[in-house]
Coordinates of N, CA, C and O in Angstrom, one line a residue:
M1 N -53.4 176.7 -104.6 CA -52.8 177.8 -103.7 C -51.4 177.9 -104.1 O -50.8 176.9 -104.6
T2 N -50.8 179.0 -103.8 CA -49.3 179.2 -104.0 C -48.7 179.4 -102.7 O -49.1 180.2 -101.9
L3 N -47.6 178.6 -102.5 CA -46.7 178.7 -101.4 C -45.4 179.5 -101.8 O -44.8 178.9 -102.7
I4 N -45.1 180.5 -101.3 CA -43.9 181.2 -101.6 C -43.0 181.2 -100.3 O -43.3 181.6 -99.3
I5 N -41.7 180.7 -100.5 CA -40.7 180.6 -99.5 C -39.6 181.4 -99.7 O -39.0 181.4 -100.8
R6 N -39.3 182.1 -98.8 CA -38.4 183.1 -98.8 C -36.9 182.4 -98.9 O -36.6 181.4 -98.3
D7 N -36.0 183.0 -99.8 CA -34.7 182.2 -100.0 C -33.9 181.9 -98.8 O -33.2 180.9 -98.7
R8 N -33.9 182.8 -97.9 CA -33.0 182.7 -96.7 C -33.4 181.5 -95.8 O -32.8 180.9 -95.0
L9 N -34.7 180.9 -96.0 CA -35.1 179.9 -95.4 C -34.7 178.4 -96.0 O -34.9 177.6 -95.5
V10 N -33.9 178.6 -97.0 CA -33.4 177.5 -97.6 C -32.0 177.2 -96.9 O -31.5 176.1 -96.8
N11 N -31.5 178.1 -96.4 CA -30.2 178.1 -95.7 C -30.3 177.5 -94.1 O -31.3 177.7 -93.7
P12 N -29.1 177.1 -93.7 CA -29.2 176.8 -92.3 C -29.4 178.0 -91.5 O -29.1 179.0 -91.8
P13 N -30.3 177.9 -90.4 CA -30.6 176.8 -89.5 C -31.6 175.8 -90.2 O -32.0 174.8 -89.5
T14 N -32.2 176.0 -91.2 CA -33.2 175.0 -91.8 C -32.4 173.9 -92.1 O -31.2 173.8 -92.5
W15 N -33.2 172.7 -91.8 CA -32.6 171.4 -92.2 C -33.1 171.2 -93.6 O -34.3 171.1 -93.9
F16 N -32.2 170.9 -94.6 CA -32.6 170.7 -95.9 C -33.5 169.6 -96.2 O -34.5 169.7 -97.0
P17 N -33.4 168.5 -95.5 CA -34.3 167.3 -95.7 C -35.7 167.8 -95.3 O -36.9 167.5 -95.8
S18 N -35.9 168.7 -94.1 CA -37.2 169.3 -93.8 C -37.7 170.2 -94.9 O -38.9 170.2 -95.1
F19 N -36.9 170.9 -95.6 CA -37.3 171.7 -96.7 C -37.9 170.9 -97.8 O -38.9 171.2 -98.2
R20 N -37.3 169.9 -98.1 CA -37.9 168.9 -99.1 C -39.1 168.3 -98.6 O -40.0 168.0 -99.5
D21 N -39.2 168.0 -97.4 CA -40.4 167.3 -97.0 C -41.6 168.3 -97.1 O -42.6 167.9 -97.5
L22 N -41.2 169.5 -96.7 CA -42.5 170.5 -96.7 C -42.9 170.8 -98.3 O -44.0 170.8 -98.5
T23 N -41.8 170.9 -99.1 CA -42.2 171.3 -100.4 C -42.9 170.0 -101.0 O -43.8 170.3 -101.9
L24 N -42.4 168.8 -100.8 CA -43.0 167.6 -101.3 C -44.6 167.6 -100.9 O -45.4 167.3 -101.7
Y25 N -44.7 167.6 -99.6 CA -46.1 167.5 -99.1 C -47.1 168.6 -99.7 O -48.1 168.3 -100.1
C26 N -46.5 169.7 -99.8 CA -47.4 170.9 -100.3 C -47.6 170.7 -101.7 O -48.7 171.0 -102.4
S27 N -46.6 170.4 -102.5 CA -46.7 170.1 -103.9 C -47.6 168.9 -104.3 O -48.6 169.2 -105.0
V28 N -47.3 167.8 -103.7 CA -47.8 166.6 -104.2 C -49.3 166.4 -103.5 O -50.3 165.9 -104.0
F29 N -49.3 166.3 -102.2 CA -50.6 166.1 -101.5 C -51.6 167.2 -101.5 O -52.9 167.0 -101.4
L30 N -51.1 168.6 -101.4 CA -52.1 169.6 -101.3 C -52.1 170.3 -102.8 O -53.0 171.1 -102.8
G31 N -51.4 169.9 -103.7 CA -51.5 170.6 -105.0 C -51.1 172.0 -105.1 O -51.4 172.6 -106.0
D32 N -50.2 172.5 -104.1 CA -49.8 173.8 -104.3 C -48.7 174.1 -105.3 O -47.9 173.1 -105.5
D33 N -48.7 175.1 -105.7 CA -47.4 175.7 -106.5 C -46.5 176.2 -105.5 O -46.9 177.1 -104.7
V34 N -45.2 175.7 -105.6 CA -44.4 176.2 -104.5 C -43.2 177.0 -105.4 O -42.7 176.5 -106.3
L35 N -43.1 178.1 -104.7 CA -42.0 179.1 -105.4 C -41.0 179.6 -104.3 O -41.3 179.6 -103.2
V36 N -39.9 179.9 -104.7 CA -38.8 180.4 -103.8 C -38.7 181.9 -104.3 O -38.4 182.2 -105.4
E37 N -38.8 182.7 -103.3 CA -38.8 184.1 -103.5 C -37.3 184.6 -103.3 O -36.7 184.5 -102.1
S38 N -36.6 185.3 -104.2 CA -35.3 185.8 -104.1 C -35.0 186.9 -105.0 O -35.5 187.0 -106.2
D39 N -34.1 187.8 -104.5 CA -33.6 189.0 -105.4 C -32.5 188.3 -106.4 O -32.2 189.0 -107.3
D40 N -31.7 187.2 -105.8 CA -30.6 186.7 -106.6 C -30.7 185.2 -106.4 O -30.1 184.6 -105.7
P41 N -31.5 184.5 -107.3 CA -31.7 183.1 -107.5 C -30.7 182.2 -107.8 O -30.6 181.1 -107.4
D42 N -29.6 182.8 -108.5 CA -28.5 182.0 -108.9 C -27.8 181.2 -108.0 O -27.5 179.9 -108.1
P43 N -27.3 181.7 -106.9 CA -26.5 180.9 -105.9 C -27.5 179.9 -105.1 O -27.1 178.8 -104.9
Y44 N -28.7 180.3 -104.9 CA -29.7 179.4 -104.3 C -30.0 178.2 -105.2 O -30.0 176.9 -104.9
Y45 N -30.2 178.4 -106.5 CA -30.4 177.3 -107.5 C -29.2 176.4 -107.6 O -29.4 175.3 -107.5
R46 N -28.1 176.9 -107.7 CA -26.8 176.0 -107.8 C -26.5 175.2 -106.5 O -26.0 174.3 -106.6
W47 N -27.1 175.6 -105.4 CA -26.9 175.0 -104.0 C -28.0 174.1 -104.0 O -27.9 172.7 -103.5
M48 N -29.3 174.2 -104.4 CA -30.4 173.4 -104.1 C -30.5 172.2 -105.3 O -30.9 171.2 -104.9
R49 N -30.1 172.6 -106.4 CA -30.3 171.7 -107.4 C -29.8 170.3 -107.3 O -30.3 169.2 -107.5
P50 N -28.4 170.1 -106.8 CA -27.8 169.0 -106.8 C -28.4 168.0 -105.6 O -28.1 167.0 -105.4
R51 N -29.0 168.9 -104.7 CA -29.4 168.2 -103.3 C -31.0 167.8 -103.5 O -31.6 167.4 -102.5
G52 N -31.6 168.0 -104.7 CA -32.9 167.6 -105.0 C -34.0 168.7 -104.4 O -35.1 168.5 -104.4
G53 N -33.3 169.9 -104.1 CA -34.2 170.9 -103.6 C -35.2 171.6 -104.6 O -36.3 172.3 -104.3
M54 N -35.0 171.4 -106.0 CA -35.9 171.8 -107.0 C -36.8 170.8 -107.6 O -37.7 171.1 -108.3
D55 N -36.9 169.6 -106.8 CA -37.9 168.6 -107.3 C -39.3 169.0 -107.1 O -40.2 168.7 -108.1
F56 N -39.5 169.7 -106.3 CA -41.0 170.1 -105.9 C -41.1 171.6 -106.0 O -42.3 172.1 -105.6
V57 N -40.2 172.4 -106.4 CA -40.3 173.8 -106.5 C -40.4 174.3 -107.9 O -39.7 173.7 -108.7
E58 N -41.5 175.0 -108.2 CA -42.0 175.4 -109.4 C -40.7 176.4 -110.2 O -40.3 176.0 -111.3
D59 N -40.5 177.4 -109.3 CA -39.5 178.4 -109.9 C -39.2 179.4 -108.9 O -39.5 179.3 -107.6
F60 N -38.4 180.3 -109.1 CA -37.9 181.5 -108.4 C -38.8 182.6 -108.9 O -38.9 182.9 -110.1
V61 N -39.0 183.6 -107.9 CA -39.8 184.8 -108.2 C -39.1 186.0 -107.6 O -38.4 185.6 -106.3
R62 N -39.4 187.1 -107.9 CA -38.8 188.3 -107.2 C -39.9 188.5 -106.1 O -41.0 188.4 -106.2
P63 N -39.3 189.1 -105.0 CA -40.1 189.5 -103.9 C -41.3 190.4 -104.2 O -41.0 191.4 -104.9
G64 N -42.4 190.0 -103.9 CA -43.6 190.7 -104.1 C -44.3 190.5 -105.5 O -45.4 191.0 -105.7
A65 N -43.7 189.6 -106.1 CA -44.2 189.4 -107.7 C -45.3 188.5 -107.7 O -46.1 188.6 -108.7
E66 N -45.6 187.7 -106.7 CA -46.6 186.8 -106.7 C -47.4 186.9 -105.6 O -47.0 187.2 -104.6
D67 N -48.6 186.5 -105.6 CA -49.6 186.5 -104.5 C -49.8 185.0 -104.1 O -49.9 184.1 -104.8
G68 N -49.8 184.9 -102.8 CA -49.9 183.6 -102.1 C -49.5 183.6 -100.6 O -49.3 184.6 -100.2
V69 N -49.6 182.5 -100.1 CA -49.1 182.4 -98.7 C -47.4 182.3 -98.6 O -47.0 181.6 -99.4
R70 N -47.1 183.0 -97.7 CA -45.5 183.2 -97.8 C -44.9 182.6 -96.5 O -45.6 182.7 -95.3
L71 N -43.9 181.7 -96.5 CA -43.1 181.5 -95.4 C -41.9 182.5 -95.4 O -41.2 182.5 -96.4
D72 N -41.7 183.3 -94.3 CA -40.6 184.3 -94.3 C -40.1 184.4 -92.9 O -40.7 184.0 -92.0
L73 N -39.0 185.1 -92.8 CA -38.3 185.5 -91.6 C -39.1 186.5 -90.9 O -38.8 186.8 -89.5
G74 N -39.9 187.3 -91.5 CA -40.6 188.5 -90.9 C -41.8 188.8 -91.6 O -42.1 188.2 -92.7
H75 N -42.7 189.6 -91.0 CA -44.0 189.7 -91.6 C -44.0 190.9 -92.5 O -44.2 192.0 -92.1
N76 N -43.5 190.7 -93.8 CA -43.3 191.6 -94.8 C -44.5 191.9 -95.8 O -44.6 192.8 -96.5
F77 N -45.3 190.8 -95.8 CA -46.4 190.8 -96.8 C -47.7 190.2 -96.0 O -47.4 189.5 -95.1
P78 N -48.9 190.4 -96.6 CA -50.1 189.9 -96.0 C -49.9 188.3 -96.3 O -49.3 187.9 -97.2
R79 N -50.7 187.7 -95.4 CA -50.8 186.1 -95.5 C -49.3 185.5 -95.4 O -49.0 184.6 -96.0
T80 N -48.5 186.0 -94.4 CA -47.2 185.5 -94.1 C -47.2 184.7 -92.9 O -47.6 185.1 -91.9
V81 N -46.8 183.4 -92.9 CA -46.2 182.6 -91.8 C -44.8 182.8 -91.4 O -43.9 182.7 -92.2
V82 N -44.6 183.4 -90.2 CA -43.3 183.8 -89.8 C -42.5 182.6 -89.2 O -43.1 181.9 -88.2
T83 N -41.4 182.2 -89.6 CA -40.4 181.3 -89.0 C -39.1 181.5 -89.0 O -38.7 182.2 -90.0
D84 N -38.2 181.1 -88.3 CA -36.7 181.2 -88.4 C -36.1 180.2 -89.0 O -35.0 180.2 -89.3
R85 N -36.8 178.9 -89.2 CA -36.1 177.7 -90.0 C -37.2 176.8 -90.3 O -38.5 176.9 -89.7
I86 N -37.0 176.0 -91.1 CA -37.8 174.7 -91.5 C -37.0 173.5 -90.8 O -36.0 173.2 -91.3
A87 N -37.5 172.9 -90.0 CA -36.9 171.7 -89.2 C -37.8 170.6 -88.9 O -39.2 170.8 -88.9
P88 N -37.5 169.4 -88.5 CA -38.4 168.4 -88.3 C -39.5 168.7 -87.2 O -40.5 168.3 -87.3
E89 N -39.1 169.5 -86.3 CA -40.0 169.9 -85.2 C -41.1 171.0 -85.7 O -42.0 171.0 -84.8
N90 N -41.0 171.6 -86.7 CA -41.9 172.4 -87.1 C -42.6 172.4 -88.4 O -43.4 173.3 -88.9
V91 N -42.2 171.4 -89.1 CA -42.8 171.0 -90.6 C -44.4 171.0 -90.4 O -45.0 171.7 -91.3
H92 N -44.9 170.2 -89.5 CA -46.2 170.0 -89.4 C -46.9 171.2 -89.1 O -48.0 171.7 -89.6
R93 N -46.5 172.2 -88.1 CA -47.0 173.3 -87.7 C -47.0 174.3 -89.0 O -48.0 175.0 -89.1
L94 N -45.9 174.3 -89.8 CA -45.9 175.3 -90.9 C -46.9 174.8 -91.9 O -47.5 175.7 -92.4
I95 N -47.2 173.5 -92.1 CA -48.1 173.2 -93.1 C -49.5 173.6 -92.7 O -50.3 174.2 -93.4
R96 N -49.8 173.2 -91.3 CA -51.1 173.8 -90.8 C -51.2 175.2 -90.9 O -52.5 175.8 -91.2
S97 N -50.2 176.1 -90.6 CA -50.3 177.5 -90.6 C -50.5 178.0 -92.0 O -51.2 178.8 -92.1
C98 N -49.9 177.3 -92.9 CA -50.1 177.8 -94.3 C -51.5 177.6 -94.7 O -52.0 178.4 -95.5
R99 N -52.0 176.4 -94.4 CA -53.5 176.2 -94.8 C -54.3 177.1 -94.0 O -55.3 177.7 -94.7
G100 N -54.1 177.7 -92.9 CA -54.9 178.5 -92.1 C -54.8 180.0 -92.8 O -55.7 180.7 -92.5
A101 N -53.6 180.3 -93.3 CA -53.5 181.7 -93.8 C -54.0 181.8 -95.3 O -54.1 182.9 -95.7
A102 N -54.4 180.6 -95.9 CA -54.9 180.8 -97.2 C -56.3 181.4 -97.5 O -57.0 181.6 -96.7

């Protein structure tokens, strides 16, 4: 399965350690390809890379370019799990929701 995370969910109010937990779990334990969806990936890459945010992220893609389950701020595509942030209190719910949307 492919998990596509919208770029705005990398920024606060997302807790970056929770972003890493989510991408680690989905990549390593579930075998998902994790992508970040962005119109302008450069600033996100420069911010994420030194913090270890790219360790479990395969690549950046343009919005709508890939098919998969999406984490997004709004329901913009089919199979989207809507959330306003990735934080300790919702990581497990997001993982279950993504599995259910697959």
